[in-house]
Amino acid sequence: MITTAVVPAAGMGTRMLPATKAVPKELLPVMERPALQFIVDEAVDAGVDHLVIVTSRAKPAIEHYFARDAEAEVALTRLGRHDMVERLSRFGSDVRVSFVFQDQPLGLGHAVGCARDAVGDQPFFVMLPDELMADSSLLVALSEVHGSTGVGAIAVKRMPRAELSRYGVLDPVGDEREVSGCKAIPFVGVVEKPAIDAAPSDLAIIGRYALTPDIFDDLARLRPGNTGELQLTDALASQASRAPLWGVLSDIGRRDIGNPLGWLQAVVEAGLAHPELGDAFRDWLNEI
Ligand code: UTP
């Protein structure tokens, strides 16, 4: 079972400027919950007990969010939000939260590499905090596929060709099959944001990874890729070229809150599903 998750949160969030001048993208609210809280809940539900947040000195609000705040807990208790008091008080008790700092946003691969000492010599998840998943089932599936294959397992979704150039895309070898009850496919390469006619498949990476610690050596050898950044996908490609890794196919509900439309969709969905406010919000939407 994988019990450590790395959450890279040191990027500049340029697509959400000017909001991200002052509020880190990872703390933008979806209703009253910051995006990062969805990530914490997903991780804890999948059995994670150590979160390694890769952050930047320019984003102190992220550390602040995890600091115990007795006054906020009293106010939440007064509002009857006992579930949230319970979740917030987990920080430092059943979930250990460590921070590591990325001094410059040199890319996702570099950010994950910064977590090497905090992770140590064990398999770990990487969770991109701007992709929100409906539940923790995808992490559980990745952990199971990693458990039975012994190598890295990466979450993927089949996407229409026109959308592939926004993602890392797998170069599969062989056919889709069942591994530990999950649909999975072996792959020997990955291409970051390919041109539409250069995509090796329709299997796009969707922000959740179960990785083995030898990836840190591949990350340390990275050179800037076709976007000028140190890419996690390039490290995965070099690891997969030695022995195939596994893509785990998923149709889980997901939202990319790193761009204005995706964020708005996540907020509207959360509003409609809200136990107390959902009906009133639906009526108002119909009205306008
Ligand atoms: P993104 O590319 O989506 O985030 O990286 P970004 O760079 O902050 O956003 P834009 O493109 O400028 O709008 C995915 C995740 O990886 C983190 C980001 O914080 C985000 O959560 N990241 C990215 C890092 O931690 N360090 C980096 O150098 C780059």
PDB file of C-alpha atoms and ligand atoms in Angstrom:
ATOM      1  CA  MET A   1       0.000   0.000   0.000  1.00  0.00           C
ATOM      2  CA  ILE A   2       1.295   3.474  -0.904  1.00  0.00           C
ATOM      3  CA  THR A   3       1.147   5.885   2.034  1.00  0.00           C
ATOM      4  CA  THR A   4       3.077   8.954   0.812  1.00  0.00           C
ATOM      5  CA  ALA A   5       1.796  11.502  -1.718  1.00  0.00           C
ATOM      6  CA  VAL A   6       3.745  14.334  -3.332  1.00  0.00           C
ATOM      7  CA  VAL A   7       1.646  17.376  -4.227  1.00  0.00           C
ATOM      8  CA  PRO A   8       3.510  19.815  -6.513  1.00  0.00           C
ATOM      9  CA  ALA A   9       2.131  23.284  -5.759  1.00  0.00           C
ATOM     10  CA  ALA A  10       4.970  25.670  -6.615  1.00  0.00           C
ATOM     11  CA  GLY A  11       3.835  26.746 -10.099  1.00  0.00           C
ATOM     12  CA  MET A  12       2.916  30.316 -11.048  1.00  0.00           C
ATOM     13  CA  GLY A  13      -0.703  29.664 -12.053  1.00  0.00           C
ATOM     14  CA  THR A  14      -0.467  32.126 -14.936  1.00  0.00           C
ATOM     15  CA  ARG A  15      -3.752  30.991 -16.490  1.00  0.00           C
ATOM     16  CA  MET A  16      -5.613  32.174 -13.383  1.00  0.00           C
ATOM     17  CA  LEU A  17      -3.996  35.621 -13.148  1.00  0.00           C
ATOM     18  CA  PRO A  18      -4.686  38.121 -11.675  1.00  0.00           C
ATOM     19  CA  ALA A  19      -6.319  36.032  -8.888  1.00  0.00           C
ATOM     20  CA  THR A  20      -3.094  34.033  -8.461  1.00  0.00           C
ATOM     21  CA  LYS A  21      -1.052  37.194  -7.807  1.00  0.00           C
ATOM     22  CA  ALA A  22      -2.275  36.972  -4.231  1.00  0.00           C
ATOM     23  CA  VAL A  23      -4.001  33.586  -3.841  1.00  0.00           C
ATOM     24  CA  PRO A  24      -2.193  30.394  -4.893  1.00  0.00           C
ATOM     25  CA  LYS A  25      -4.130  28.479  -7.548  1.00  0.00           C
ATOM     26  CA  GLU A  26      -4.174  25.478  -5.182  1.00  0.00           C
ATOM     27  CA  LEU A  27      -6.168  27.485  -2.617  1.00  0.00           C
ATOM     28  CA  LEU A  28      -8.811  28.896  -4.960  1.00  0.00           C
ATOM     29  CA  PRO A  29     -12.169  27.955  -3.459  1.00  0.00           C
ATOM     30  CA  VAL A  30     -14.611  25.502  -4.978  1.00  0.00           C
ATOM     31  CA  MET A  31     -17.613  26.621  -2.946  1.00  0.00           C
ATOM     32  CA  GLU A  32     -16.139  27.059   0.547  1.00  0.00           C
ATOM     33  CA  ARG A  33     -13.430  24.399   0.206  1.00  0.00           C
ATOM     34  CA  PRO A  34     -10.006  25.251  -1.246  1.00  0.00           C
ATOM     35  CA  ALA A  35      -8.887  22.984  -4.086  1.00  0.00           C
ATOM     36  CA  LEU A  36      -6.046  21.642  -1.935  1.00  0.00           C
ATOM     37  CA  GLN A  37      -8.510  20.351   0.670  1.00  0.00           C
ATOM     38  CA  PHE A  38     -10.105  18.130  -2.021  1.00  0.00           C
ATOM     39  CA  ILE A  39      -6.625  16.693  -2.662  1.00  0.00           C
ATOM     40  CA  VAL A  40      -6.010  16.069   1.049  1.00  0.00           C
ATOM     41  CA  ASP A  41      -9.380  14.325   1.409  1.00  0.00           C
ATOM     42  CA  GLU A  42      -8.791  12.158  -1.680  1.00  0.00           C
ATOM     43  CA  ALA A  43      -5.337  11.169  -0.401  1.00  0.00           C
ATOM     44  CA  VAL A  44      -6.472  10.377   3.145  1.00  0.00           C
ATOM     45  CA  ASP A  45      -9.409   8.318   1.841  1.00  0.00           C
ATOM     46  CA  ALA A  46      -6.900   6.251  -0.178  1.00  0.00           C
ATOM     47  CA  GLY A  47      -4.790   5.516   2.922  1.00  0.00           C
ATOM     48  CA  VAL A  48      -2.115   8.223   2.605  1.00  0.00           C
ATOM     49  CA  ASP A  49      -0.598   9.313   5.928  1.00  0.00           C
ATOM     50  CA  HIS A  50       2.226  11.572   4.691  1.00  0.00           C
ATOM     51  CA  LEU A  51       1.688  14.475   2.317  1.00  0.00           C
ATOM     52  CA  VAL A  52       4.747  16.165   0.854  1.00  0.00           C
ATOM     53  CA  ILE A  53       3.730  19.560  -0.494  1.00  0.00           C
ATOM     54  CA  VAL A  54       6.211  21.112  -2.913  1.00  0.00           C
ATOM     55  CA  THR A  55       5.689  24.829  -2.574  1.00  0.00           C
ATOM     56  CA  SER A  56       7.374  28.145  -3.240  1.00  0.00           C
ATOM     57  CA  ARG A  57       8.563  30.837  -0.799  1.00  0.00           C
ATOM     58  CA  ALA A  58       6.304  33.183  -2.806  1.00  0.00           C
ATOM     59  CA  LYS A  59       3.217  31.220  -1.677  1.00  0.00           C
ATOM     60  CA  PRO A  60       3.243  31.302   2.163  1.00  0.00           C
ATOM     61  CA  ALA A  61      -0.567  30.949   2.197  1.00  0.00           C
ATOM     62  CA  ILE A  62      -0.173  27.231   1.477  1.00  0.00           C
ATOM     63  CA  GLU A  63       1.801  26.618   4.699  1.00  0.00           C
ATOM     64  CA  HIS A  64      -0.635  28.868   6.529  1.00  0.00           C
ATOM     65  CA  TYR A  65      -3.550  26.711   5.406  1.00  0.00           C
ATOM     66  CA  PHE A  66      -2.043  23.678   7.158  1.00  0.00           C
ATOM     67  CA  ALA A  67      -1.197  25.492  10.405  1.00  0.00           C
ATOM     68  CA  ARG A  68      -3.490  24.689  13.326  1.00  0.00           C
ATOM     69  CA  ASP A  69      -5.902  27.619  13.888  1.00  0.00           C
ATOM     70  CA  ALA A  70      -7.830  27.338  17.138  1.00  0.00           C
ATOM     71  CA  GLU A  71     -10.005  30.387  16.379  1.00  0.00           C
ATOM     72  CA  ALA A  72     -11.108  29.006  13.010  1.00  0.00           C
ATOM     73  CA  GLU A  73     -11.941  25.679  14.666  1.00  0.00           C
ATOM     74  CA  VAL A  74     -14.088  27.415  17.296  1.00  0.00           C
ATOM     75  CA  ALA A  75     -15.907  29.384  14.574  1.00  0.00           C
ATOM     76  CA  LEU A  76     -16.493  26.237  12.495  1.00  0.00           C
ATOM     77  CA  THR A  77     -17.808  24.407  15.555  1.00  0.00           C
ATOM     78  CA  ARG A  78     -20.218  27.293  16.197  1.00  0.00           C
ATOM     79  CA  LEU A  79     -21.427  26.983  12.576  1.00  0.00           C
ATOM     80  CA  GLY A  80     -22.032  23.265  13.101  1.00  0.00           C
ATOM     81  CA  ARG A  81     -19.244  22.322  10.645  1.00  0.00           C
ATOM     82  CA  HIS A  82     -17.973  19.446  12.807  1.00  0.00           C
ATOM     83  CA  ASP A  83     -16.888  17.427   9.753  1.00  0.00           C
ATOM     84  CA  MET A  84     -14.546  20.206   8.679  1.00  0.00           C
ATOM     85  CA  VAL A  85     -13.180  20.722  12.213  1.00  0.00           C
ATOM     86  CA  GLU A  86     -12.406  17.021  12.253  1.00  0.00           C
ATOM     87  CA  ARG A  87     -10.695  17.156   8.850  1.00  0.00           C
ATOM     88  CA  LEU A  88      -8.616  20.222   9.699  1.00  0.00           C
ATOM     89  CA  SER A  89      -7.527  18.773  13.027  1.00  0.00           C
ATOM     90  CA  ARG A  90      -6.121  15.729  11.190  1.00  0.00           C
ATOM     91  CA  PHE A  91      -3.176  17.816   9.975  1.00  0.00           C
ATOM     92  CA  GLY A  92      -0.259  16.840  12.159  1.00  0.00           C
ATOM     93  CA  SER A  93      -2.119  13.912  13.788  1.00  0.00           C
ATOM     94  CA  ASP A  94      -3.195  11.145  11.386  1.00  0.00           C
ATOM     95  CA  VAL A  95      -1.749  12.943   8.326  1.00  0.00           C
ATOM     96  CA  ARG A  96       1.788  14.266   8.498  1.00  0.00           C
ATOM     97  CA  VAL A  97       2.312  17.248   6.211  1.00  0.00           C
ATOM     98  CA  SER A  98       5.863  18.132   5.097  1.00  0.00           C
ATOM     99  CA  PHE A  99       6.857  21.107   2.990  1.00  0.00           C
ATOM    100  CA  VAL A 100       9.725  21.235   0.556  1.00  0.00           C
ATOM    101  CA  PHE A 101      10.588  24.327  -1.425  1.00  0.00           C
ATOM    102  CA  GLN A 102      11.183  24.709  -5.127  1.00  0.00           C
ATOM    103  CA  ASP A 103      13.195  27.911  -5.491  1.00  0.00           C
ATOM    104  CA  GLN A 104      12.270  28.498  -9.136  1.00  0.00           C
ATOM    105  CA  PRO A 105       9.361  27.064 -11.144  1.00  0.00           C
ATOM    106  CA  LEU A 106      11.570  25.008 -13.474  1.00  0.00           C
ATOM    107  CA  GLY A 107       8.818  22.510 -14.295  1.00  0.00           C
ATOM    108  CA  LEU A 108       6.805  19.640 -12.836  1.00  0.00           C
ATOM    109  CA  GLY A 109       9.710  17.171 -13.152  1.00  0.00           C
ATOM    110  CA  HIS A 110      11.958  19.478 -11.149  1.00  0.00           C
ATOM    111  CA  ALA A 111       9.203  20.010  -8.531  1.00  0.00           C
ATOM    112  CA  VAL A 112       8.785  16.243  -7.979  1.00  0.00           C
ATOM    113  CA  GLY A 113      12.593  15.846  -7.797  1.00  0.00           C
ATOM    114  CA  CYS A 114      12.656  18.368  -4.918  1.00  0.00           C
ATOM    115  CA  ALA A 115      10.647  15.843  -2.838  1.00  0.00           C
ATOM    116  CA  ARG A 116      13.341  13.126  -2.992  1.00  0.00           C
ATOM    117  CA  ASP A 117      14.631  13.366   0.600  1.00  0.00           C
ATOM    118  CA  ALA A 118      11.141  13.764   2.064  1.00  0.00           C
ATOM    119  CA  VAL A 119       9.858  10.652   0.227  1.00  0.00           C
ATOM    120  CA  GLY A 120      12.860   8.381   0.768  1.00  0.00           C
ATOM    121  CA  ASP A 121      13.189   4.905  -0.730  1.00  0.00           C
ATOM    122  CA  GLN A 122       9.543   3.888  -1.156  1.00  0.00           C
ATOM    123  CA  PRO A 123       6.806   4.054  -3.807  1.00  0.00           C
ATOM    124  CA  PHE A 124       4.729   7.238  -3.718  1.00  0.00           C
ATOM    125  CA  PHE A 125       1.812   8.989  -5.393  1.00  0.00           C
ATOM    126  CA  VAL A 126       2.063  12.259  -7.281  1.00  0.00           C
ATOM    127  CA  MET A 127      -1.191  14.227  -7.222  1.00  0.00           C
ATOM    128  CA  LEU A 128      -1.567  17.366  -9.332  1.00  0.00           C
ATOM    129  CA  PRO A 129      -3.635  19.707  -7.186  1.00  0.00           C
ATOM    130  CA  ASP A 130      -5.302  21.516 -10.077  1.00  0.00           C
ATOM    131  CA  GLU A 131      -7.015  18.300 -11.174  1.00  0.00           C
ATOM    132  CA  LEU A 132      -9.899  17.383  -8.885  1.00  0.00           C
ATOM    133  CA  MET A 133     -11.207  13.806  -8.938  1.00  0.00           C
ATOM    134  CA  ALA A 134     -14.685  12.653  -7.942  1.00  0.00           C
ATOM    135  CA  ASP A 135     -13.285  10.276  -5.276  1.00  0.00           C
ATOM    136  CA  SER A 136     -10.215   8.298  -4.186  1.00  0.00           C
ATOM    137  CA  SER A 137     -10.903   5.206  -6.336  1.00  0.00           C
ATOM    138  CA  LEU A 138      -8.279   6.149  -8.920  1.00  0.00           C
ATOM    139  CA  LEU A 139      -5.479   6.342  -6.321  1.00  0.00           C
ATOM    140  CA  VAL A 140      -6.566   2.962  -4.953  1.00  0.00           C
ATOM    141  CA  ALA A 141      -6.486   1.469  -8.486  1.00  0.00           C
ATOM    142  CA  LEU A 142      -2.989   2.896  -9.125  1.00  0.00           C
ATOM    143  CA  SER A 143      -1.748   1.464  -5.841  1.00  0.00           C
ATOM    144  CA  GLU A 144      -3.151  -1.968  -6.714  1.00  0.00           C
ATOM    145  CA  VAL A 145      -1.678  -2.047 -10.213  1.00  0.00           C
ATOM    146  CA  HIS A 146       1.688  -0.918  -8.819  1.00  0.00           C
ATOM    147  CA  GLY A 147       1.382  -3.610  -6.114  1.00  0.00           C
ATOM    148  CA  SER A 148       0.883  -6.407  -8.620  1.00  0.00           C
ATOM    149  CA  THR A 149       3.371  -5.228 -11.292  1.00  0.00           C
ATOM    150  CA  GLY A 150       6.069  -3.728  -9.031  1.00  0.00           C
ATOM    151  CA  VAL A 151       6.533  -0.764 -11.426  1.00  0.00           C
ATOM    152  CA  GLY A 152       5.033   2.692 -11.909  1.00  0.00           C
ATOM    153  CA  ALA A 153       1.308   3.046 -12.736  1.00  0.00           C
ATOM    154  CA  ILE A 154      -0.035   6.232 -14.330  1.00  0.00           C
ATOM    155  CA  ALA A 155      -3.683   7.297 -14.616  1.00  0.00           C
ATOM    156  CA  VAL A 156      -4.840   7.863 -18.193  1.00  0.00           C
ATOM    157  CA  LYS A 157      -8.045   8.641 -20.018  1.00  0.00           C
ATOM    158  CA  ARG A 158      -8.867   8.144 -23.684  1.00  0.00           C
ATOM    159  CA  MET A 159      -9.301  11.627 -25.187  1.00  0.00           C
ATOM    160  CA  PRO A 160     -10.452  12.949 -28.565  1.00  0.00           C
ATOM    161  CA  ARG A 161      -7.439  13.584 -30.811  1.00  0.00           C
ATOM    162  CA  ALA A 162      -7.992  17.366 -30.839  1.00  0.00           C
ATOM    163  CA  GLU A 163      -7.476  17.542 -27.046  1.00  0.00           C
ATOM    164  CA  LEU A 164      -4.306  15.435 -26.850  1.00  0.00           C
ATOM    165  CA  SER A 165      -1.890  18.303 -27.431  1.00  0.00           C
ATOM    166  CA  ARG A 166      -2.666  19.630 -23.922  1.00  0.00           C
ATOM    167  CA  TYR A 167      -1.500  16.415 -22.198  1.00  0.00           C
ATOM    168  CA  GLY A 168       1.293  13.880 -21.797  1.00  0.00           C
ATOM    169  CA  VAL A 169       0.372  10.999 -24.133  1.00  0.00           C
ATOM    170  CA  LEU A 170       1.424   7.332 -23.713  1.00  0.00           C
ATOM    171  CA  ASP A 171       3.204   5.239 -26.319  1.00  0.00           C
ATOM    172  CA  PRO A 172       1.668   1.827 -25.510  1.00  0.00           C
ATOM    173  CA  VAL A 173       3.086  -1.603 -26.240  1.00  0.00           C
ATOM    174  CA  GLY A 174       0.585  -4.458 -26.509  1.00  0.00           C
ATOM    175  CA  ASP A 175      -3.111  -4.429 -25.707  1.00  0.00           C
ATOM    176  CA  GLU A 176      -5.317  -3.283 -22.909  1.00  0.00           C
ATOM    177  CA  ARG A 177      -5.836  -6.009 -20.253  1.00  0.00           C
ATOM    178  CA  GLU A 178      -7.075  -6.501 -16.723  1.00  0.00           C
ATOM    179  CA  VAL A 179      -4.594  -6.082 -13.868  1.00  0.00           C
ATOM    180  CA  SER A 180      -5.907  -6.387 -10.281  1.00  0.00           C
ATOM    181  CA  GLY A 181      -9.436  -5.757 -11.551  1.00  0.00           C
ATOM    182  CA  CYS A 182      -8.394  -2.531 -13.355  1.00  0.00           C
ATOM    183  CA  LYS A 183      -8.188  -1.832 -17.090  1.00  0.00           C
ATOM    184  CA  ALA A 184      -4.488  -1.305 -17.789  1.00  0.00           C
ATOM    185  CA  ILE A 185      -2.069  -1.061 -20.694  1.00  0.00           C
ATOM    186  CA  PRO A 186       1.745  -1.303 -20.727  1.00  0.00           C
ATOM    187  CA  PHE A 187       3.718   1.566 -22.264  1.00  0.00           C
ATOM    188  CA  VAL A 188       7.323   2.186 -23.296  1.00  0.00           C
ATOM    189  CA  GLY A 189       7.279   5.934 -23.913  1.00  0.00           C
ATOM    190  CA  VAL A 190       5.448   9.219 -23.224  1.00  0.00           C
ATOM    191  CA  VAL A 191       5.291  12.393 -25.300  1.00  0.00           C
ATOM    192  CA  GLU A 192       4.535  15.718 -23.598  1.00  0.00           C
ATOM    193  CA  LYS A 193       1.960  17.889 -25.394  1.00  0.00           C
ATOM    194  CA  PRO A 194       2.404  16.277 -28.845  1.00  0.00           C
ATOM    195  CA  ALA A 195       1.320  17.919 -32.096  1.00  0.00           C
ATOM    196  CA  ILE A 196      -2.053  16.351 -33.053  1.00  0.00           C
ATOM    197  CA  ASP A 197      -0.581  14.171 -35.830  1.00  0.00           C
ATOM    198  CA  ALA A 198       2.401  13.120 -33.655  1.00  0.00           C
ATOM    199  CA  ALA A 199       0.415  11.700 -30.706  1.00  0.00           C
ATOM    200  CA  PRO A 200       1.412   8.033 -30.259  1.00  0.00           C
ATOM    201  CA  SER A 201      -2.073   7.055 -28.915  1.00  0.00           C
ATOM    202  CA  ASP A 202      -5.244   8.592 -27.466  1.00  0.00           C
ATOM    203  CA  LEU A 203      -4.161   7.808 -23.871  1.00  0.00           C
ATOM    204  CA  ALA A 204      -3.726  11.117 -22.015  1.00  0.00           C
ATOM    205  CA  ILE A 205      -2.205  11.367 -18.517  1.00  0.00           C
ATOM    206  CA  ILE A 206      -4.681  12.805 -16.004  1.00  0.00           C
ATOM    207  CA  GLY A 207      -2.767  14.010 -12.963  1.00  0.00           C
ATOM    208  CA  ARG A 208      -2.411  10.951 -10.696  1.00  0.00           C
ATOM    209  CA  TYR A 209       0.699   8.758 -10.623  1.00  0.00           C
ATOM    210  CA  ALA A 210       2.028   5.857  -8.525  1.00  0.00           C
ATOM    211  CA  LEU A 211       5.805   5.988  -8.920  1.00  0.00           C
ATOM    212  CA  THR A 212       8.779   3.953  -7.773  1.00  0.00           C
ATOM    213  CA  PRO A 213      11.701   5.769  -6.102  1.00  0.00           C
ATOM    214  CA  ASP A 214      14.178   4.994  -8.930  1.00  0.00           C
ATOM    215  CA  ILE A 215      12.332   7.723 -10.894  1.00  0.00           C
ATOM    216  CA  PHE A 216      14.340  10.234  -8.806  1.00  0.00           C
ATOM    217  CA  ASP A 217      17.511   9.239 -10.706  1.00  0.00           C
ATOM    218  CA  ASP A 218      15.715   9.881 -14.017  1.00  0.00           C
ATOM    219  CA  LEU A 219      14.458  13.221 -12.660  1.00  0.00           C
ATOM    220  CA  ALA A 220      17.997  14.220 -11.623  1.00  0.00           C
ATOM    221  CA  ARG A 221      19.214  13.617 -15.208  1.00  0.00           C
ATOM    222  CA  LEU A 222      16.477  15.739 -16.850  1.00  0.00           C
ATOM    223  CA  ARG A 223      17.301  18.438 -19.361  1.00  0.00           C
ATOM    224  CA  PRO A 224      14.696  21.037 -20.499  1.00  0.00           C
ATOM    225  CA  GLY A 225      12.139  19.422 -22.855  1.00  0.00           C
ATOM    226  CA  ASN A 226      10.148  20.830 -25.785  1.00  0.00           C
ATOM    227  CA  THR A 227       8.387  23.368 -23.512  1.00  0.00           C
ATOM    228  CA  GLY A 228      11.638  24.632 -21.915  1.00  0.00           C
ATOM    229  CA  GLU A 229      10.668  23.026 -18.563  1.00  0.00           C
ATOM    230  CA  LEU A 230      11.985  19.932 -16.779  1.00  0.00           C
ATOM    231  CA  GLN A 231       9.143  17.529 -17.517  1.00  0.00           C
ATOM    232  CA  LEU A 232       7.966  14.615 -15.381  1.00  0.00           C
ATOM    233  CA  THR A 233       6.866  12.916 -18.617  1.00  0.00           C
ATOM    234  CA  ASP A 234      10.476  12.901 -19.915  1.00  0.00           C
ATOM    235  CA  ALA A 235      11.619  11.085 -16.740  1.00  0.00           C
ATOM    236  CA  LEU A 236       8.740   8.598 -17.148  1.00  0.00           C
ATOM    237  CA  ALA A 237       9.729   8.066 -20.786  1.00  0.00           C
ATOM    238  CA  SER A 238      13.314   7.216 -19.834  1.00  0.00           C
ATOM    239  CA  GLN A 239      12.134   4.888 -17.039  1.00  0.00           C
ATOM    240  CA  ALA A 240       9.613   3.191 -19.378  1.00  0.00           C
ATOM    241  CA  SER A 241      12.247   2.698 -22.083  1.00  0.00           C
ATOM    242  CA  ARG A 242      14.172   0.376 -19.709  1.00  0.00           C
ATOM    243  CA  ALA A 243      11.102  -1.697 -18.727  1.00  0.00           C
ATOM    244  CA  PRO A 244       7.426  -0.967 -19.531  1.00  0.00           C
ATOM    245  CA  LEU A 245       5.309   0.942 -17.013  1.00  0.00           C
ATOM    246  CA  TRP A 246       1.512   0.700 -16.818  1.00  0.00           C
ATOM    247  CA  GLY A 247      -1.235   3.105 -17.804  1.00  0.00           C
ATOM    248  CA  VAL A 248      -4.412   2.628 -15.764  1.00  0.00           C
ATOM    249  CA  LEU A 249      -7.517   3.569 -17.753  1.00  0.00           C
ATOM    250  CA  SER A 250     -10.140   5.585 -15.958  1.00  0.00           C
ATOM    251  CA  ASP A 251     -13.391   7.376 -16.681  1.00  0.00           C
ATOM    252  CA  ILE A 252     -13.530   9.051 -13.284  1.00  0.00           C
ATOM    253  CA  GLY A 253     -15.277  12.423 -13.066  1.00  0.00           C
ATOM    254  CA  ARG A 254     -12.556  15.083 -13.061  1.00  0.00           C
ATOM    255  CA  ARG A 255     -12.173  18.843 -13.350  1.00  0.00           C
ATOM    256  CA  ASP A 256      -9.112  20.865 -14.291  1.00  0.00           C
ATOM    257  CA  ILE A 257      -9.413  23.946 -12.096  1.00  0.00           C
ATOM    258  CA  GLY A 258      -6.178  25.479 -13.456  1.00  0.00           C
ATOM    259  CA  ASN A 259      -8.035  27.404 -16.165  1.00  0.00           C
ATOM    260  CA  PRO A 260     -11.037  29.742 -15.793  1.00  0.00           C
ATOM    261  CA  LEU A 261     -13.623  27.525 -17.565  1.00  0.00           C
ATOM    262  CA  GLY A 262     -12.585  24.341 -15.715  1.00  0.00           C
ATOM    263  CA  TRP A 263     -12.667  26.183 -12.398  1.00  0.00           C
ATOM    264  CA  LEU A 264     -16.152  27.565 -13.141  1.00  0.00           C
ATOM    265  CA  GLN A 265     -17.425  24.089 -14.089  1.00  0.00           C
ATOM    266  CA  ALA A 266     -16.060  22.665 -10.824  1.00  0.00           C
ATOM    267  CA  VAL A 267     -17.752  25.415  -8.812  1.00  0.00           C
ATOM    268  CA  VAL A 268     -21.112  24.982 -10.592  1.00  0.00           C
ATOM    269  CA  GLU A 269     -20.991  21.209 -10.133  1.00  0.00           C
ATOM    270  CA  ALA A 270     -20.136  21.576  -6.442  1.00  0.00           C
ATOM    271  CA  GLY A 271     -22.939  24.136  -6.094  1.00  0.00           C
ATOM    272  CA  LEU A 272     -25.526  21.822  -7.681  1.00  0.00           C
ATOM    273  CA  ALA A 273     -24.396  18.914  -5.487  1.00  0.00           C
ATOM    274  CA  HIS A 274     -24.351  20.977  -2.287  1.00  0.00           C
ATOM    275  CA  PRO A 275     -26.618  19.352   0.329  1.00  0.00           C
ATOM    276  CA  GLU A 276     -28.084  22.625   1.651  1.00  0.00           C
ATOM    277  CA  LEU A 277     -27.670  25.081  -1.230  1.00  0.00           C
ATOM    278  CA  GLY A 278     -28.005  22.825  -4.291  1.00  0.00           C
ATOM    279  CA  ASP A 279     -31.770  23.186  -4.794  1.00  0.00           C
ATOM    280  CA  ALA A 280     -31.773  26.957  -4.419  1.00  0.00           C
ATOM    281  CA  PHE A 281     -28.801  27.233  -6.795  1.00  0.00           C
ATOM    282  CA  ARG A 282     -30.506  25.022  -9.419  1.00  0.00           C
ATOM    283  CA  ASP A 283     -33.688  27.139  -9.224  1.00  0.00           C
ATOM    284  CA  TRP A 284     -31.656  30.308  -9.667  1.00  0.00           C
ATOM    285  CA  LEU A 285     -29.735  28.864 -12.646  1.00  0.00           C
ATOM    286  CA  ASN A 286     -33.025  27.892 -14.321  1.00  0.00           C
ATOM    287  CA  GLU A 287     -34.381  31.361 -13.668  1.00  0.00           C
ATOM    288  CA  ILE A 288     -31.486  33.200 -15.326  1.00  0.00           C
TER     289      ILE A 288
HETATM  290  P1  UTP B   1       0.701  23.513 -14.245  1.00  0.00           P
HETATM  291  O1  UTP B   1       1.544  23.783 -15.420  1.00  0.00           O
HETATM  292  O2  UTP B   1      -0.728  23.142 -14.448  1.00  0.00           O
HETATM  293  O3  UTP B   1       0.712  24.746 -13.230  1.00  0.00           O
HETATM  294  O4  UTP B   1       1.404  22.425 -13.324  1.00  0.00           O
HETATM  295  P2  UTP B   1       1.241  26.214 -13.348  1.00  0.00           P
HETATM  296  O5  UTP B   1       2.552  26.264 -14.055  1.00  0.00           O
HETATM  297  O6  UTP B   1       1.166  26.787 -11.979  1.00  0.00           O
HETATM  298  O7  UTP B   1       0.063  26.879 -14.196  1.00  0.00           O
HETATM  299  P3  UTP B   1       0.079  27.843 -15.464  1.00  0.00           P
HETATM  300  O8  UTP B   1       0.335  26.941 -16.639  1.00  0.00           O
HETATM  301  O9  UTP B   1       1.139  28.880 -15.227  1.00  0.00           O
HETATM  302  O10 UTP B   1      -1.312  28.420 -15.467  1.00  0.00           O
HETATM  303  C1  UTP B   1       0.713  21.401 -12.615  1.00  0.00           C
HETATM  304  C2  UTP B   1       1.047  21.466 -11.127  1.00  0.00           C
HETATM  305  O11 UTP B   1       2.468  21.433 -10.948  1.00  0.00           O
HETATM  306  C3  UTP B   1       2.901  22.485 -10.124  1.00  0.00           C
HETATM  307  C4  UTP B   1       1.820  23.564 -10.223  1.00  0.00           C
HETATM  308  O12 UTP B   1       1.777  24.311  -8.997  1.00  0.00           O
HETATM  309  C5  UTP B   1       0.558  22.763 -10.477  1.00  0.00           C
HETATM  310  O13 UTP B   1      -0.108  22.447  -9.281  1.00  0.00           O
HETATM  311  N1  UTP B   1       4.218  22.981 -10.603  1.00  0.00           N
HETATM  312  C6  UTP B   1       4.383  23.305 -11.913  1.00  0.00           C
HETATM  313  C7  UTP B   1       5.251  23.101  -9.694  1.00  0.00           C
HETATM  314  O14 UTP B   1       5.104  22.796  -8.494  1.00  0.00           O
HETATM  315  N2  UTP B   1       6.457  23.598 -10.131  1.00  0.00           N
HETATM  316  C8  UTP B   1       6.675  23.931 -11.429  1.00  0.00           C
HETATM  317  O15 UTP B   1       7.799  24.359 -11.770  1.00  0.00           O
HETATM  318  C9  UTP B   1       5.606  23.786 -12.344  1.00  0.00           C
END
